[in-house]
Coordinates of C-alpha atoms and ligand atoms in Angstrom, one line a residue:
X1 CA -10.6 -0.9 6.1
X2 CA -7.7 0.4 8.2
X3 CA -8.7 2.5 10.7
X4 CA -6.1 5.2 11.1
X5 CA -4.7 5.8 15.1
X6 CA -7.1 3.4 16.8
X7 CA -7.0 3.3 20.6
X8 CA -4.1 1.2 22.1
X9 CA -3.6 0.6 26.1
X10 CA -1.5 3.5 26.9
X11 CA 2.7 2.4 27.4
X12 CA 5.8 4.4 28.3
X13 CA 7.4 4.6 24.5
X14 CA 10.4 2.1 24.2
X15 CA 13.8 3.9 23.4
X16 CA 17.4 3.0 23.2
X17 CA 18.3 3.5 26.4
X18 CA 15.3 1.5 27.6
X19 CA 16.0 -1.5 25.8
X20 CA 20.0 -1.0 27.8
X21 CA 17.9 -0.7 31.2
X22 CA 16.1 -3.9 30.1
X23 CA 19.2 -5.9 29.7
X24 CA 20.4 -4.5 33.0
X25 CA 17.3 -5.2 35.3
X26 CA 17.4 -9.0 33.4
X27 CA 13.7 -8.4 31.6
X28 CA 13.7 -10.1 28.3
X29 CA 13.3 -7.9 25.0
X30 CA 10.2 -8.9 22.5
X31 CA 10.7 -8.1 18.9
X32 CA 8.9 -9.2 15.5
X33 CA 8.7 -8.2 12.1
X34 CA 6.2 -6.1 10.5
X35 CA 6.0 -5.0 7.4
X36 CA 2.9 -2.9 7.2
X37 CA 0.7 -1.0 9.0
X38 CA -1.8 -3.3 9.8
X39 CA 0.4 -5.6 11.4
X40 CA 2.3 -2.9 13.3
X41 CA -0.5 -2.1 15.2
X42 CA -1.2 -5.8 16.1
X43 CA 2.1 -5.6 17.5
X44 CA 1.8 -2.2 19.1
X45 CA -1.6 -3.8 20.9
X46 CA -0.1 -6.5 22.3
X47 CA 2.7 -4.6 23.7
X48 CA 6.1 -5.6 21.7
X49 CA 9.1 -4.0 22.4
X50 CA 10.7 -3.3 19.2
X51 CA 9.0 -3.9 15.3
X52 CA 11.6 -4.5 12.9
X53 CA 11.4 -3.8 9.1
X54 CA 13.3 -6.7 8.0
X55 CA 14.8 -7.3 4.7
X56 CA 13.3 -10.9 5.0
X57 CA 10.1 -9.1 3.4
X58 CA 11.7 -9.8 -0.4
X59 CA 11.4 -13.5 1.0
X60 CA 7.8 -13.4 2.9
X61 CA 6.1 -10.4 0.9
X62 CA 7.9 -10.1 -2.6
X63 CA 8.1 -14.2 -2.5
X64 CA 12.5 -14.4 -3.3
X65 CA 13.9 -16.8 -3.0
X66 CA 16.8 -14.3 -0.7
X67 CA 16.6 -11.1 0.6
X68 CA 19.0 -9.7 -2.2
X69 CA 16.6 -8.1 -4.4
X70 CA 15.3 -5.8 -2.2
X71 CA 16.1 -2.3 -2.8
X72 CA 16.3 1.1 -0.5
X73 CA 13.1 2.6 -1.5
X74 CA 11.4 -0.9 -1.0
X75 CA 12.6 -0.8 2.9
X76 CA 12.0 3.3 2.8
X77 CA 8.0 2.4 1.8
X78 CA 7.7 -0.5 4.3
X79 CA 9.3 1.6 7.1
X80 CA 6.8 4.4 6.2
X81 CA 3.8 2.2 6.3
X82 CA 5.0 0.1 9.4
X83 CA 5.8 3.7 11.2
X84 CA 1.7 5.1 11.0
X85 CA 0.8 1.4 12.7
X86 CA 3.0 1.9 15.7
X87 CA 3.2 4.5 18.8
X88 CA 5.3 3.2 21.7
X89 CA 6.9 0.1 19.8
X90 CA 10.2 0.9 18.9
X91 CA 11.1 1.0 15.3
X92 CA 14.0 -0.8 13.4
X93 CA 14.2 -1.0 10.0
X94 CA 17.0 -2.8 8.2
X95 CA 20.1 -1.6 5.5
X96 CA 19.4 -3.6 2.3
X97 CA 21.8 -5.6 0.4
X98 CA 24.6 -3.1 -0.9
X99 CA 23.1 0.0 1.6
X100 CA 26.1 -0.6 3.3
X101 CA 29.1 -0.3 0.5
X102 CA 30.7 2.3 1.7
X103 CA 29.7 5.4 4.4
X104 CA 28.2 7.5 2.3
X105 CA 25.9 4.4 0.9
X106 CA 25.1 3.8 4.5
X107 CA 24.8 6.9 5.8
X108 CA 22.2 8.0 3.0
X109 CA 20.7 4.9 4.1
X110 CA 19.8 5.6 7.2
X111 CA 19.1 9.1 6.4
X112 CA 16.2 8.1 4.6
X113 CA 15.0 5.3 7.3
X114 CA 14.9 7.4 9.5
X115 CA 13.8 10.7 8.3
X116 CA 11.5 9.7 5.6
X117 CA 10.9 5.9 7.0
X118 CA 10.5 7.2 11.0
X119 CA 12.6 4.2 11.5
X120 CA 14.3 4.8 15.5
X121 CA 17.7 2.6 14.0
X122 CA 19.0 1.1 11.7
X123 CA 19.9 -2.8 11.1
X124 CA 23.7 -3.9 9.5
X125 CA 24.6 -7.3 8.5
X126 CA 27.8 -8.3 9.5
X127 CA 31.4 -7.2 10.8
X128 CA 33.7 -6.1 8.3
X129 CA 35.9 -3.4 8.1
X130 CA 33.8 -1.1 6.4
X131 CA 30.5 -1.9 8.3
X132 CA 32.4 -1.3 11.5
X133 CA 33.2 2.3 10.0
X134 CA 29.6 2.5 9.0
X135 CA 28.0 1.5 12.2
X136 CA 30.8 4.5 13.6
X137 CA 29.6 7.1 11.1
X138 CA 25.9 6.0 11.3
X139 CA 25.9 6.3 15.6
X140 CA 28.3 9.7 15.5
X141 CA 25.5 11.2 13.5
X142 CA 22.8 10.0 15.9
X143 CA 21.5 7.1 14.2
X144 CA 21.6 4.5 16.9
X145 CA 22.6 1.0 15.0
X146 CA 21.7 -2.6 15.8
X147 CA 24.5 -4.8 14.5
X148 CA 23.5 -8.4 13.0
X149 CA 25.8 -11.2 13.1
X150 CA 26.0 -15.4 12.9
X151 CA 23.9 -16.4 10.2
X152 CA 23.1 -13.1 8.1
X153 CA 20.8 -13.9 5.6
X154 CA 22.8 -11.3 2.6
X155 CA 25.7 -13.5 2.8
X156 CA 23.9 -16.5 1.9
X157 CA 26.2 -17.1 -1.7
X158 CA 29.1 -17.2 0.4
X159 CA 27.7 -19.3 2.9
X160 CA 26.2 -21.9 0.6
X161 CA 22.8 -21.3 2.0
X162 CA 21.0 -20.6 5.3
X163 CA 23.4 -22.3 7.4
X164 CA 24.1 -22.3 11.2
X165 CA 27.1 -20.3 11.9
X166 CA 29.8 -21.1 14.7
X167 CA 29.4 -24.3 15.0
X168 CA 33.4 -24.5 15.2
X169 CA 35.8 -23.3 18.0
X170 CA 37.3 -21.1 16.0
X171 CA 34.4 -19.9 14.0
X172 CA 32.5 -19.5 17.5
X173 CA 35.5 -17.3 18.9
X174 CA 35.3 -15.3 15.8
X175 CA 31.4 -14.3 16.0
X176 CA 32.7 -13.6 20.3
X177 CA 35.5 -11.1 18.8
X178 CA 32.9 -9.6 16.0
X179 CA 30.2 -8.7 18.6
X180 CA 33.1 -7.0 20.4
X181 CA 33.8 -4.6 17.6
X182 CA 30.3 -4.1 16.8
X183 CA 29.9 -2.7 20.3
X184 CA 33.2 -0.9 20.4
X185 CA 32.1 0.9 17.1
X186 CA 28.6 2.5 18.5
X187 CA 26.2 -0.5 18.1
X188 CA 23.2 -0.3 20.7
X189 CA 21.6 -3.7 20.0
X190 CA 22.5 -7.0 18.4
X191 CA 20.2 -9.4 16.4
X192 CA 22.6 -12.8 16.8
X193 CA 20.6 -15.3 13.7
X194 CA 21.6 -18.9 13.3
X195 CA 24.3 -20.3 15.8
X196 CA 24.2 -22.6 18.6
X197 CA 22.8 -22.2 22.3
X198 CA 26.4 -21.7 24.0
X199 CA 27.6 -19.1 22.0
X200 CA 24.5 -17.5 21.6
X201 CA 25.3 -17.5 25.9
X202 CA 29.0 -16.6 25.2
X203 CA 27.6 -13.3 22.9
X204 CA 24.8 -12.1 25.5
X205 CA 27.1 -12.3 28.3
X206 CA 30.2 -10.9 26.3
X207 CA 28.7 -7.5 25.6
X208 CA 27.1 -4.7 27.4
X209 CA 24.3 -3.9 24.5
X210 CA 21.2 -6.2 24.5
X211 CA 21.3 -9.6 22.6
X212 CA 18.7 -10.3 20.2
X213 CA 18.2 -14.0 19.4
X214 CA 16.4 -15.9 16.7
X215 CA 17.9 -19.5 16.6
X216 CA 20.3 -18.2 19.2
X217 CA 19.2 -20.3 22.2
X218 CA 17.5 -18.9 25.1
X219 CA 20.1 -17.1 26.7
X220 CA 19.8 -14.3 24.9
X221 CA 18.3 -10.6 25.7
X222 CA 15.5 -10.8 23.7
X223 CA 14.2 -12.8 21.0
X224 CA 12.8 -11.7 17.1
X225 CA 11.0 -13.8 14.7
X226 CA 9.9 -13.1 11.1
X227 CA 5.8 -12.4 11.6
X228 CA 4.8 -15.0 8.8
X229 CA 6.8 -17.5 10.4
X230 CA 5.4 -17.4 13.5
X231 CA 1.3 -17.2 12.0
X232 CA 2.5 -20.1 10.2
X233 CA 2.0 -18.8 7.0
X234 CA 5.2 -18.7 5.5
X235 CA 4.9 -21.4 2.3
X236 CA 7.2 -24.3 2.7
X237 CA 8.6 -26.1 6.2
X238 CA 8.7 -23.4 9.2
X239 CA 12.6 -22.8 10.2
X240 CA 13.3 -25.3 13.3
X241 CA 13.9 -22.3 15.4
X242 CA 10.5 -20.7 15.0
X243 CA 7.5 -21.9 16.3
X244 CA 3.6 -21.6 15.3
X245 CA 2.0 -19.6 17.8
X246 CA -1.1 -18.7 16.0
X247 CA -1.7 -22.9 16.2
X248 CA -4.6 -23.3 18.7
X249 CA -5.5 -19.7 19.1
X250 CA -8.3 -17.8 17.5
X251 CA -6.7 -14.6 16.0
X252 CA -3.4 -12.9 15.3
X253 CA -3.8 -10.8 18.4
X254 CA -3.5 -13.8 20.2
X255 CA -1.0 -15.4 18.9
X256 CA 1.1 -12.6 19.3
X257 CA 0.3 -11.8 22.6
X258 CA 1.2 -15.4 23.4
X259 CA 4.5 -15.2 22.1
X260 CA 5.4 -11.8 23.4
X261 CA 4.3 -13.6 26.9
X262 CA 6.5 -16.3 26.2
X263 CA 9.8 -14.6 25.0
X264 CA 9.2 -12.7 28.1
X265 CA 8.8 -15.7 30.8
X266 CA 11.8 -17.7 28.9
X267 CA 9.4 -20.6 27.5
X268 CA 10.6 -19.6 24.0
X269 CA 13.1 -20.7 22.9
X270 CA 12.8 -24.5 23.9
X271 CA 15.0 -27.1 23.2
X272 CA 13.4 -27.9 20.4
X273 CA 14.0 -24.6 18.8
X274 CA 17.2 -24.2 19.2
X275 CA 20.8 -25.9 17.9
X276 CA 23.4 -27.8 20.1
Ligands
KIV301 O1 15.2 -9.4 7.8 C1 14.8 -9.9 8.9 O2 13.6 -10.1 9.2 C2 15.8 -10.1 9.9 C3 15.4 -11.0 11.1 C4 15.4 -12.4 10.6 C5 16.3 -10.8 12.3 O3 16.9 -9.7 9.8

């Protein structure tokens, strides 16, 4: 039974402009998925920076084959749920496929993340024109907005599949340029998916907000992982760039824990889990 507020060590709630004084001071950024309430407070125990409601749950929860199916109110009930699990942890829940059409898409979007969700921000694939003016009209109404570039997972048709991104000069320089304009239009934080370890360097260093990584190399801010891959219970073979933490340890607890400790020390990402 799920015990409603149970006691968690006492921490200095995580903000926006903590996660800025992180990147500043050099202290790596811990963030994971969670997609219910249970799981958020595993996260808030073991002291992890920043929960994000991803869309990836029409993948790990609703068992799609993409992330396209899932709707608003599926990321408004998640958010909700993930939101009574959590105290300090910051909360990020992500804009759905089509959230982000046009502003007034987006902006009821995040309305509804934030005020009936009690998400903290909000999370927008991609660079284009009109999610630049959606990231604007999202941040000058107070919504703070991470950004999400490199491999984003609702642009799989057009990429042929979950494919590493910037692998090219030009391609590489393009995803530089994007994380330029995500800044410039009111972005506070960047989730870079999917591309190799020198860009993912080129991004982090490029731009004042913090750098998320997942397949990003280690040079980034701060590094997420989907939740089920790293208990290694997702079905099917575990993305190269994730790694099985809850192998060798006795509970979820610890295996979180151990992550956490290891995004924060810089053993994860290896080598291993990254692409050259
Ligand atoms: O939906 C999600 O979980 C994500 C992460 C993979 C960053 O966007």
């Amino acid at each position: 039974m799920y015990v409603q507020n149970p006691s968690v060590p006492e921490r200095k709630p995580v903000t926006v402009p903590s996660l800025q004084a992180m990147k500043s001071q050099g202290r790596r950024i811990v963030m994971l998925t969670a997609y219910d309430a249970s799981f958020a407070w595993q996260l808030e125990a073991a002291g992890v920076d920043v929960a994000l409601v991803g869309d990836s749950l029409g993948m790990v929860v609703q068992g799609h084959r993409s992330t396209l199916p899932v709707t608003l109110d599926h990321m408004v009930y998640h958010t909700a749920a993930v939101a009574r699990g959590l105290s300090a942890t910051l909360l990020v829940a992500d804009l759905p496929f089509m959230a982000d059409r046009d502003i007034a898409h987006a902006l009821e979007a995040g309305a509804r993340l934030v005020g009936e969700g009690g998400a903290a921000m909000v999370k927008i694939e991609g660079a284009a024109a009109h999610i630049l003016e959606a990231i604007d009209a999202l941040a000058v109404r107070a919504i703070p907005v991470c950004a999400h570039l490199g491999l984003t997972p609702q642009s799989v048709h057009k990429f042929g599949g979950f494919r590493i991104q910037g692998r090219e000069q030009a391609a590489a320089d393009h995803i530089v340029d994007e994380a330029l304009a995500v800044q410039a239009a009111g972005a506070d934080l960047l989730v870079l998916e999917g591309v190799p370890v020198e860009l993912g360097r080129r991004v982090t260093a490029a731009v004042r907000i913090p750098v998320i990584g997942i397949g990003a190399g280690p040079h980034c801010d701060g590094q997420v992982l989907v939740i089920h891959d790293m208990l290694g219970i997702t079905p099917g073979k575990r993305p190269k760039f994730s790694k099985d933490f809850l192998a060798g340890r006795d509970s979820v607890a610890a295996a979180i824990a151990a992550y956490a400790d290891a995004v924060r020390s810089g053993a994860f990402p290896a080598a291993e889990h990254s692409f050259t």
